[in-house]
Amino acid sequence: MKNNKTSKWYNTLLWYASYCKGKMILSIVLSISGVLLSLIPFYAIYKIIEKVIANSITLEFGLKYCIIAAVSYILSSVFKSISTGLSHVSAYTILEKLRLSVIDKFNRAPLGYVSGKSIGEIKNMVVDRIDNLEMPIAHVIPEFSGNFVLPIVVFVILMIIDYRMALASLVTVPLTIIPFSFLTKGFNEKYAKYIKSGNDVSSAIVEYVEGIEVIKAFSKSQSAYKKYSDAIEGFRSFALDWLKSTWLAVKLSFAIFPSTLLGTLPLGILLYIKGAITPSELCLCLMLSMGMMGSLANIEIFMNDLRKMRYTVEETTEFLDMEELPEKQTEVIFNNYNIEFEDVSFSYEQDNEQKAVNNISFSMNQDRFSALIGPSGSGKSTIAKLIARFWDIDSGKITIGGNDIKEIPLKQLSQIVSFVTQDNFLFNCSLMENIRLGNINATDEEVIKASKVAMCHEFIEKLDNGYDTTAGEAGAKLSGGEKQRIAIARMILKDAPIVLLDEASAFTDPENEHKIQQSIKALTKDKTLICIAHRLSTVSHADNIVVLDEGSIENQGKHKELLETCELYKNMWLAHIGAKKRSIVRGEVLTDV
Ligand code: ADP
């Protein structure tokens, strides 16, 4: 969906409202008509009182005005109900379109931005915050317009009857302006804090539940629970402080504002005594002025809802306006899939001196197995993500087959790169469909063949529903290594010419690790294979090993050369061998060195 870029929140809202313009206009018209119709019973009462006072009321006359009052009341209720119904339909349409835009934006935003967000934050943005709009759009827009028109019409009628009564009906306005302005002072900042506090609670809950296994395994329940309870406590104390600071002003303003009788009753009696108005006019003025302020009080409430709506739309607009990666549309023709880094530098924060990748140059050629190794935080995953263009680099150039990756349309890039990351996300559909995501045209037989190569066929077959087991059902039963093998089967099925394996064997048990490495190697023949591995043994047979340290290349070459020339590699290798020996002493099965 196209997004109309604008920085003004109401323009964004109007743009989305254009999807249901007709319904919204009809809703407003019906709401105003309903409000105007609701005035007719007052007029009927006025006419009846007039006749009663003149002692000339007849049954026929009384019945006629009772019917007029009843019909207008019924019509008013029907109009208002239809108006609210239409505004709800409009609200849900706007919510749907906004959510689709946000999801679409997640699709087009730099992948790094999306993968850097927690599930809690994403849920907040797509579900909770946008939900905040339902109430204001569904109620405020029609009711606000009705409640806005009513006092104006009533004021005009009062002016026609007696301008002094009209002015007297406004007596509570100056009395409430002072507490009301106190109430609204700094509302935007406070509301922003309120939302942030609520989001903190949401994120803490999601994090707590997601990490419950780690929390229990490492006996961190107390500290994790403290983080969660601190967030709740922070929310409670902020909300209570805010309530306390505004409570008196709110109560005063709501008590005084609708009390129009303070002005109209004494003045009305005075005017009646002086003979300036009739008793029936006095009754009508008193009734109308009371109804008028009720509407104005509603406007006061709606103003707060409008501010809430503004805050949410502003925040969503800011996200929708976020700069996207510039993208070319014309597909590129590849003669080969060699990857070249030329003086590439990149840092995650724009103004950060600390580069995650610093002036690096290397080649990773097709039909060769390249490996990236280095201590934790040395920039291995960042390099893999830069190849998949999760982010754009700060300086230098990355090319694939001689083409700058900025010239390759993102869709084409995603088709030529298979990326098995550390998080092997499984959708909650069957395992068959999860694997088929690699190639939606693959037959069941092809899925099973890929699973066999990735060594996941055996354990999938053992599940109660085999390949039809949903990832949700299987979730608790699958180990990290098994999930990873499903991701590898998906990658095998995709058959992309460039394969990035980030820590792909980290969870795999040593017994299967060797077999998986062999299958990947066979399958990635003619491909550009880049592997980041914890265990140096899995990459020791690589054609080229790039050793990284603190974002720079320490050295590169084959295993044997590096053992002689690169101190860091030698130390990592010795540490790795030491760990293996310790494993053997513990009796673990090892098939590879
Ligand atoms: P490795 O894969 O070698 O462990 P990474 O490429 O993940 O290292 O990280 C390189 C550096 O970039 C580290 O200093 C890390 O803290 C930093 N880094 C990684 N991801 C992010 C991110 N999303 N935002 C900010 N800094 C990051």
mmCIF file with all atom_site columns, C-alpha atoms in Angstrom, residues 14-173:
data_model
loop_
_atom_site.group_PDB
_atom_site.id
_atom_site.type_symbol
_atom_site.label_atom_id
_atom_site.label_alt_id
_atom_site.label_comp_id
_atom_site.label_asym_id
_atom_site.label_entity_id
_atom_site.label_seq_id
_atom_site.pdbx_PDB_ins_code
_atom_site.Cartn_x
_atom_site.Cartn_y
_atom_site.Cartn_z
_atom_site.occupancy
_atom_site.B_iso_or_equiv
_atom_site.pdbx_formal_charge
_atom_site.auth_seq_id
_atom_site.auth_comp_id
_atom_site.auth_asym_id
_atom_site.auth_atom_id
_atom_site.pdbx_PDB_model_num
ATOM 1   C CA . LEU A 1 14  ? -7.486  12.342 6.765  1.00 0.00 ? 14  LEU A CA 1
ATOM 2   C CA . TRP A 1 15  ? -5.570  10.302 4.223  1.00 0.00 ? 15  TRP A CA 1
ATOM 3   C CA . TYR A 1 16  ? -6.600  7.043  5.859  1.00 0.00 ? 16  TYR A CA 1
ATOM 4   C CA . ALA A 1 17  ? -10.120 8.395  6.411  1.00 0.00 ? 17  ALA A CA 1
ATOM 5   C CA . SER A 1 18  ? -10.417 8.837  2.654  1.00 0.00 ? 18  SER A CA 1
ATOM 6   C CA . TYR A 1 19  ? -10.933 5.040  2.454  1.00 0.00 ? 19  TYR A CA 1
ATOM 7   C CA . CYS A 1 20  ? -14.292 5.535  4.151  1.00 0.00 ? 20  CYS A CA 1
ATOM 8   C CA . LYS A 1 21  ? -15.014 9.186  3.339  1.00 0.00 ? 21  LYS A CA 1
ATOM 9   C CA . GLY A 1 22  ? -18.679 8.591  2.393  1.00 0.00 ? 22  GLY A CA 1
ATOM 10  C CA . LYS A 1 23  ? -19.436 6.673  5.592  1.00 0.00 ? 23  LYS A CA 1
ATOM 11  C CA . MET A 1 24  ? -17.726 9.254  7.794  1.00 0.00 ? 24  MET A CA 1
ATOM 12  C CA . ILE A 1 25  ? -19.525 12.197 6.195  1.00 0.00 ? 25  ILE A CA 1
ATOM 13  C CA . LEU A 1 26  ? -22.866 10.370 6.491  1.00 0.00 ? 26  LEU A CA 1
ATOM 14  C CA . SER A 1 27  ? -22.042 9.560  10.111 1.00 0.00 ? 27  SER A CA 1
ATOM 15  C CA . ILE A 1 28  ? -21.372 13.233 10.886 1.00 0.00 ? 28  ILE A CA 1
ATOM 16  C CA . VAL A 1 29  ? -24.506 14.402 9.028  1.00 0.00 ? 29  VAL A CA 1
ATOM 17  C CA . LEU A 1 30  ? -26.670 11.845 10.868 1.00 0.00 ? 30  LEU A CA 1
ATOM 18  C CA . SER A 1 31  ? -25.105 12.768 14.193 1.00 0.00 ? 31  SER A CA 1
ATOM 19  C CA . ILE A 1 32  ? -25.828 16.486 13.676 1.00 0.00 ? 32  ILE A CA 1
ATOM 20  C CA . SER A 1 33  ? -29.358 15.692 12.458 1.00 0.00 ? 33  SER A CA 1
ATOM 21  C CA . GLY A 1 34  ? -29.890 13.474 15.520 1.00 0.00 ? 34  GLY A CA 1
ATOM 22  C CA . VAL A 1 35  ? -28.783 16.263 17.828 1.00 0.00 ? 35  VAL A CA 1
ATOM 23  C CA . LEU A 1 36  ? -31.031 18.826 16.122 1.00 0.00 ? 36  LEU A CA 1
ATOM 24  C CA . LEU A 1 37  ? -33.977 16.420 16.289 1.00 0.00 ? 37  LEU A CA 1
ATOM 25  C CA . SER A 1 38  ? -33.344 15.989 20.013 1.00 0.00 ? 38  SER A CA 1
ATOM 26  C CA . LEU A 1 39  ? -34.230 19.687 20.458 1.00 0.00 ? 39  LEU A CA 1
ATOM 27  C CA . ILE A 1 40  ? -37.764 19.240 19.103 1.00 0.00 ? 40  ILE A CA 1
ATOM 28  C CA . PRO A 1 41  ? -39.153 17.622 22.325 1.00 0.00 ? 41  PRO A CA 1
ATOM 29  C CA . PHE A 1 42  ? -38.061 20.816 24.169 1.00 0.00 ? 42  PHE A CA 1
ATOM 30  C CA . TYR A 1 43  ? -40.069 22.858 21.702 1.00 0.00 ? 43  TYR A CA 1
ATOM 31  C CA . ALA A 1 44  ? -43.070 20.515 22.179 1.00 0.00 ? 44  ALA A CA 1
ATOM 32  C CA . ILE A 1 45  ? -42.874 20.946 25.962 1.00 0.00 ? 45  ILE A CA 1
ATOM 33  C CA . TYR A 1 46  ? -42.620 24.699 25.481 1.00 0.00 ? 46  TYR A CA 1
ATOM 34  C CA . LYS A 1 47  ? -45.808 24.701 23.365 1.00 0.00 ? 47  LYS A CA 1
ATOM 35  C CA . ILE A 1 48  ? -47.677 22.539 25.891 1.00 0.00 ? 48  ILE A CA 1
ATOM 36  C CA . ILE A 1 49  ? -46.570 24.698 28.869 1.00 0.00 ? 49  ILE A CA 1
ATOM 37  C CA . GLU A 1 50  ? -47.658 27.766 26.959 1.00 0.00 ? 50  GLU A CA 1
ATOM 38  C CA . LYS A 1 51  ? -51.160 26.335 26.543 1.00 0.00 ? 51  LYS A CA 1
ATOM 39  C CA . VAL A 1 52  ? -51.300 25.069 30.143 1.00 0.00 ? 52  VAL A CA 1
ATOM 40  C CA . ILE A 1 53  ? -50.420 28.517 31.500 1.00 0.00 ? 53  ILE A CA 1
ATOM 41  C CA . ALA A 1 54  ? -53.008 30.132 29.196 1.00 0.00 ? 54  ALA A CA 1
ATOM 42  C CA . ASN A 1 55  ? -55.456 27.484 30.454 1.00 0.00 ? 55  ASN A CA 1
ATOM 43  C CA . SER A 1 56  ? -56.390 26.636 26.869 1.00 0.00 ? 56  SER A CA 1
ATOM 44  C CA . ILE A 1 57  ? -54.872 23.170 26.462 1.00 0.00 ? 57  ILE A CA 1
ATOM 45  C CA . THR A 1 58  ? -56.957 20.575 24.634 1.00 0.00 ? 58  THR A CA 1
ATOM 46  C CA . LEU A 1 59  ? -56.484 16.828 24.421 1.00 0.00 ? 59  LEU A CA 1
ATOM 47  C CA . GLU A 1 60  ? -55.985 17.033 20.675 1.00 0.00 ? 60  GLU A CA 1
ATOM 48  C CA . PHE A 1 61  ? -53.294 19.729 21.029 1.00 0.00 ? 61  PHE A CA 1
ATOM 49  C CA . GLY A 1 62  ? -51.494 17.868 23.832 1.00 0.00 ? 62  GLY A CA 1
ATOM 50  C CA . LEU A 1 63  ? -51.596 14.592 21.881 1.00 0.00 ? 63  LEU A CA 1
ATOM 51  C CA . LYS A 1 64  ? -50.258 16.249 18.747 1.00 0.00 ? 64  LYS A CA 1
ATOM 52  C CA . TYR A 1 65  ? -47.190 17.640 20.535 1.00 0.00 ? 65  TYR A CA 1
ATOM 53  C CA . CYS A 1 66  ? -46.657 14.419 22.486 1.00 0.00 ? 66  CYS A CA 1
ATOM 54  C CA . ILE A 1 67  ? -46.515 12.568 19.148 1.00 0.00 ? 67  ILE A CA 1
ATOM 55  C CA . ILE A 1 68  ? -44.160 15.199 17.658 1.00 0.00 ? 68  ILE A CA 1
ATOM 56  C CA . ALA A 1 69  ? -41.901 14.861 20.713 1.00 0.00 ? 69  ALA A CA 1
ATOM 57  C CA . ALA A 1 70  ? -41.968 11.044 20.616 1.00 0.00 ? 70  ALA A CA 1
ATOM 58  C CA . VAL A 1 71  ? -41.339 10.790 16.861 1.00 0.00 ? 71  VAL A CA 1
ATOM 59  C CA . SER A 1 72  ? -38.460 13.283 16.943 1.00 0.00 ? 72  SER A CA 1
ATOM 60  C CA . TYR A 1 73  ? -36.977 11.509 19.962 1.00 0.00 ? 73  TYR A CA 1
ATOM 61  C CA . ILE A 1 74  ? -37.197 8.123  18.208 1.00 0.00 ? 74  ILE A CA 1
ATOM 62  C CA . LEU A 1 75  ? -35.761 9.547  14.968 1.00 0.00 ? 75  LEU A CA 1
ATOM 63  C CA . SER A 1 76  ? -32.987 11.265 16.908 1.00 0.00 ? 76  SER A CA 1
ATOM 64  C CA . SER A 1 77  ? -32.050 7.961  18.595 1.00 0.00 ? 77  SER A CA 1
ATOM 65  C CA . VAL A 1 78  ? -32.165 6.064  15.289 1.00 0.00 ? 78  VAL A CA 1
ATOM 66  C CA . PHE A 1 79  ? -29.999 8.682  13.529 1.00 0.00 ? 79  PHE A CA 1
ATOM 67  C CA . LYS A 1 80  ? -27.483 8.680  16.378 1.00 0.00 ? 80  LYS A CA 1
ATOM 68  C CA . SER A 1 81  ? -27.330 4.863  16.401 1.00 0.00 ? 81  SER A CA 1
ATOM 69  C CA . ILE A 1 82  ? -26.775 4.662  12.634 1.00 0.00 ? 82  ILE A CA 1
ATOM 70  C CA . SER A 1 83  ? -24.168 7.427  12.953 1.00 0.00 ? 83  SER A CA 1
ATOM 71  C CA . THR A 1 84  ? -22.277 5.480  15.652 1.00 0.00 ? 84  THR A CA 1
ATOM 72  C CA . GLY A 1 85  ? -22.557 2.273  13.603 1.00 0.00 ? 85  GLY A CA 1
ATOM 73  C CA . LEU A 1 86  ? -21.091 3.975  10.537 1.00 0.00 ? 86  LEU A CA 1
ATOM 74  C CA . SER A 1 87  ? -18.335 5.607  12.572 1.00 0.00 ? 87  SER A CA 1
ATOM 75  C CA . HIS A 1 88  ? -17.400 2.199  14.020 1.00 0.00 ? 88  HIS A CA 1
ATOM 76  C CA . VAL A 1 89  ? -17.185 0.705  10.523 1.00 0.00 ? 89  VAL A CA 1
ATOM 77  C CA . SER A 1 90  ? -15.018 3.698  9.509  1.00 0.00 ? 90  SER A CA 1
ATOM 78  C CA . ALA A 1 91  ? -12.855 3.355  12.619 1.00 0.00 ? 91  ALA A CA 1
ATOM 79  C CA . TYR A 1 92  ? -12.155 -0.318 11.978 1.00 0.00 ? 92  TYR A CA 1
ATOM 80  C CA . THR A 1 93  ? -11.420 0.412  8.305  1.00 0.00 ? 93  THR A CA 1
ATOM 81  C CA . ILE A 1 94  ? -8.917  3.114  9.299  1.00 0.00 ? 94  ILE A CA 1
ATOM 82  C CA . LEU A 1 95  ? -7.364  0.802  11.904 1.00 0.00 ? 95  LEU A CA 1
ATOM 83  C CA . GLU A 1 96  ? -7.071  -1.968 9.321  1.00 0.00 ? 96  GLU A CA 1
ATOM 84  C CA . LYS A 1 97  ? -5.438  0.323  6.730  1.00 0.00 ? 97  LYS A CA 1
ATOM 85  C CA . LEU A 1 98  ? -3.056  1.791  9.311  1.00 0.00 ? 98  LEU A CA 1
ATOM 86  C CA . ARG A 1 99  ? -2.034  -1.663 10.512 1.00 0.00 ? 99  ARG A CA 1
ATOM 87  C CA . LEU A 1 100 ? -1.474  -2.844 6.943  1.00 0.00 ? 100 LEU A CA 1
ATOM 88  C CA . SER A 1 101 ? 0.673   0.252  6.314  1.00 0.00 ? 101 SER A CA 1
ATOM 89  C CA . VAL A 1 102 ? 2.706   -0.381 9.464  1.00 0.00 ? 102 VAL A CA 1
ATOM 90  C CA . ILE A 1 103 ? 3.251   -4.027 8.506  1.00 0.00 ? 103 ILE A CA 1
ATOM 91  C CA . ASP A 1 104 ? 4.077   -2.989 4.939  1.00 0.00 ? 104 ASP A CA 1
ATOM 92  C CA . LYS A 1 105 ? 6.543   -0.471 6.348  1.00 0.00 ? 105 LYS A CA 1
ATOM 93  C CA . PHE A 1 106 ? 8.156   -3.193 8.433  1.00 0.00 ? 106 PHE A CA 1
ATOM 94  C CA . ASN A 1 107 ? 8.575   -5.010 5.117  1.00 0.00 ? 107 ASN A CA 1
ATOM 95  C CA . ARG A 1 108 ? 10.258  -2.048 3.449  1.00 0.00 ? 108 ARG A CA 1
ATOM 96  C CA . ALA A 1 109 ? 12.166  -0.672 6.452  1.00 0.00 ? 109 ALA A CA 1
ATOM 97  C CA . PRO A 1 110 ? 15.822  -1.657 6.730  1.00 0.00 ? 110 PRO A CA 1
ATOM 98  C CA . LEU A 1 111 ? 15.740  -5.276 7.933  1.00 0.00 ? 111 LEU A CA 1
ATOM 99  C CA . GLY A 1 112 ? 18.221  -4.395 10.617 1.00 0.00 ? 112 GLY A CA 1
ATOM 100 C CA . TYR A 1 113 ? 15.738  -1.944 12.162 1.00 0.00 ? 113 TYR A CA 1
ATOM 101 C CA . VAL A 1 114 ? 13.022  -4.611 12.283 1.00 0.00 ? 114 VAL A CA 1
ATOM 102 C CA . SER A 1 115 ? 15.242  -7.388 13.624 1.00 0.00 ? 115 SER A CA 1
ATOM 103 C CA . GLY A 1 116 ? 16.551  -4.959 16.260 1.00 0.00 ? 116 GLY A CA 1
ATOM 104 C CA . LYS A 1 117 ? 13.044  -4.524 17.723 1.00 0.00 ? 117 LYS A CA 1
ATOM 105 C CA . SER A 1 118 ? 11.690  -6.763 20.456 1.00 0.00 ? 118 SER A CA 1
ATOM 106 C CA . ILE A 1 119 ? 8.412   -8.638 19.942 1.00 0.00 ? 119 ILE A CA 1
ATOM 107 C CA . GLY A 1 120 ? 6.957   -6.501 22.751 1.00 0.00 ? 120 GLY A CA 1
ATOM 108 C CA . GLU A 1 121 ? 7.798   -3.267 20.917 1.00 0.00 ? 121 GLU A CA 1
ATOM 109 C CA . ILE A 1 122 ? 6.377   -4.517 17.615 1.00 0.00 ? 122 ILE A CA 1
ATOM 110 C CA . LYS A 1 123 ? 3.174   -5.737 19.282 1.00 0.00 ? 123 LYS A CA 1
ATOM 111 C CA . ASN A 1 124 ? 2.835   -2.363 20.979 1.00 0.00 ? 124 ASN A CA 1
ATOM 112 C CA . MET A 1 125 ? 3.161   -0.518 17.708 1.00 0.00 ? 125 MET A CA 1
ATOM 113 C CA . VAL A 1 126 ? 0.919   -2.696 15.545 1.00 0.00 ? 126 VAL A CA 1
ATOM 114 C CA . VAL A 1 127 ? -1.701  -3.772 18.080 1.00 0.00 ? 127 VAL A CA 1
ATOM 115 C CA . ASP A 1 128 ? -1.953  -1.763 21.278 1.00 0.00 ? 128 ASP A CA 1
ATOM 116 C CA . ARG A 1 129 ? -1.198  1.767  20.148 1.00 0.00 ? 129 ARG A CA 1
ATOM 117 C CA . ILE A 1 130 ? -3.314  1.566  17.006 1.00 0.00 ? 130 ILE A CA 1
ATOM 118 C CA . ASP A 1 131 ? -6.123  0.115  19.145 1.00 0.00 ? 131 ASP A CA 1
ATOM 119 C CA . ASN A 1 132 ? -6.045  3.421  21.039 1.00 0.00 ? 132 ASN A CA 1
ATOM 120 C CA . LEU A 1 133 ? -7.524  5.018  17.927 1.00 0.00 ? 133 LEU A CA 1
ATOM 121 C CA . GLU A 1 134 ? -10.687 2.923  17.832 1.00 0.00 ? 134 GLU A CA 1
ATOM 122 C CA . MET A 1 135 ? -12.491 4.749  20.616 1.00 0.00 ? 135 MET A CA 1
ATOM 123 C CA . PRO A 1 136 ? -11.704 8.322  19.482 1.00 0.00 ? 136 PRO A CA 1
ATOM 124 C CA . ILE A 1 137 ? -12.480 7.695  15.811 1.00 0.00 ? 137 ILE A CA 1
ATOM 125 C CA . ALA A 1 138 ? -15.628 5.676  16.459 1.00 0.00 ? 138 ALA A CA 1
ATOM 126 C CA . HIS A 1 139 ? -17.084 8.026  19.059 1.00 0.00 ? 139 HIS A CA 1
ATOM 127 C CA . VAL A 1 140 ? -15.365 11.365 19.035 1.00 0.00 ? 140 VAL A CA 1
ATOM 128 C CA . ILE A 1 141 ? -15.765 12.313 15.377 1.00 0.00 ? 141 ILE A CA 1
ATOM 129 C CA . PRO A 1 142 ? -19.570 11.937 15.115 1.00 0.00 ? 142 PRO A CA 1
ATOM 130 C CA . GLU A 1 143 ? -20.325 12.811 18.722 1.00 0.00 ? 143 GLU A CA 1
ATOM 131 C CA . PHE A 1 144 ? -17.915 15.724 18.718 1.00 0.00 ? 144 PHE A CA 1
ATOM 132 C CA . SER A 1 145 ? -19.581 17.216 15.644 1.00 0.00 ? 145 SER A CA 1
ATOM 133 C CA . GLY A 1 146 ? -23.041 16.730 17.191 1.00 0.00 ? 146 GLY A CA 1
ATOM 134 C CA . ASN A 1 147 ? -22.045 18.100 20.542 1.00 0.00 ? 147 ASN A CA 1
ATOM 135 C CA . PHE A 1 148 ? -20.342 21.029 18.855 1.00 0.00 ? 148 PHE A CA 1
ATOM 136 C CA . VAL A 1 149 ? -23.361 21.974 16.759 1.00 0.00 ? 149 VAL A CA 1
ATOM 137 C CA . LEU A 1 150 ? -25.885 21.635 19.605 1.00 0.00 ? 150 LEU A CA 1
ATOM 138 C CA . PRO A 1 151 ? -24.580 24.459 21.854 1.00 0.00 ? 151 PRO A CA 1
ATOM 139 C CA . ILE A 1 152 ? -24.294 26.787 18.843 1.00 0.00 ? 152 ILE A CA 1
ATOM 140 C CA . VAL A 1 153 ? -27.906 26.153 17.787 1.00 0.00 ? 153 VAL A CA 1
ATOM 141 C CA . VAL A 1 154 ? -29.149 26.418 21.380 1.00 0.00 ? 154 VAL A CA 1
ATOM 142 C CA . PHE A 1 155 ? -27.223 29.649 21.878 1.00 0.00 ? 155 PHE A CA 1
ATOM 143 C CA . VAL A 1 156 ? -28.816 31.109 18.717 1.00 0.00 ? 156 VAL A CA 1
ATOM 144 C CA . ILE A 1 157 ? -32.320 30.089 19.935 1.00 0.00 ? 157 ILE A CA 1
ATOM 145 C CA . LEU A 1 158 ? -31.619 31.660 23.339 1.00 0.00 ? 158 LEU A CA 1
ATOM 146 C CA . MET A 1 159 ? -30.419 34.822 21.595 1.00 0.00 ? 159 MET A CA 1
ATOM 147 C CA . ILE A 1 160 ? -33.701 34.925 19.663 1.00 0.00 ? 160 ILE A CA 1
ATOM 148 C CA . ILE A 1 161 ? -35.749 34.510 22.856 1.00 0.00 ? 161 ILE A CA 1
ATOM 149 C CA . ASP A 1 162 ? -33.679 36.922 24.962 1.00 0.00 ? 162 ASP A CA 1
ATOM 150 C CA . TYR A 1 163 ? -30.001 37.810 24.492 1.00 0.00 ? 163 TYR A CA 1
ATOM 151 C CA . ARG A 1 164 ? -29.558 38.281 28.274 1.00 0.00 ? 164 ARG A CA 1
ATOM 152 C CA . MET A 1 165 ? -30.643 34.689 28.932 1.00 0.00 ? 165 MET A CA 1
ATOM 153 C CA . ALA A 1 166 ? -28.206 33.557 26.209 1.00 0.00 ? 166 ALA A CA 1
ATOM 154 C CA . LEU A 1 167 ? -25.308 35.383 27.896 1.00 0.00 ? 167 LEU A CA 1
ATOM 155 C CA . ALA A 1 168 ? -26.349 34.126 31.352 1.00 0.00 ? 168 ALA A CA 1
ATOM 156 C CA . SER A 1 169 ? -26.115 30.557 30.087 1.00 0.00 ? 169 SER A CA 1
ATOM 157 C CA . LEU A 1 170 ? -22.370 31.107 29.555 1.00 0.00 ? 170 LEU A CA 1
ATOM 158 C CA . VAL A 1 171 ? -21.721 32.172 33.161 1.00 0.00 ? 171 VAL A CA 1
ATOM 159 C CA . THR A 1 172 ? -19.901 28.918 34.052 1.00 0.00 ? 172 THR A CA 1
ATOM 160 C CA . VAL A 1 173 ? -17.481 29.156 31.134 1.00 0.00 ? 173 VAL A CA 1
#
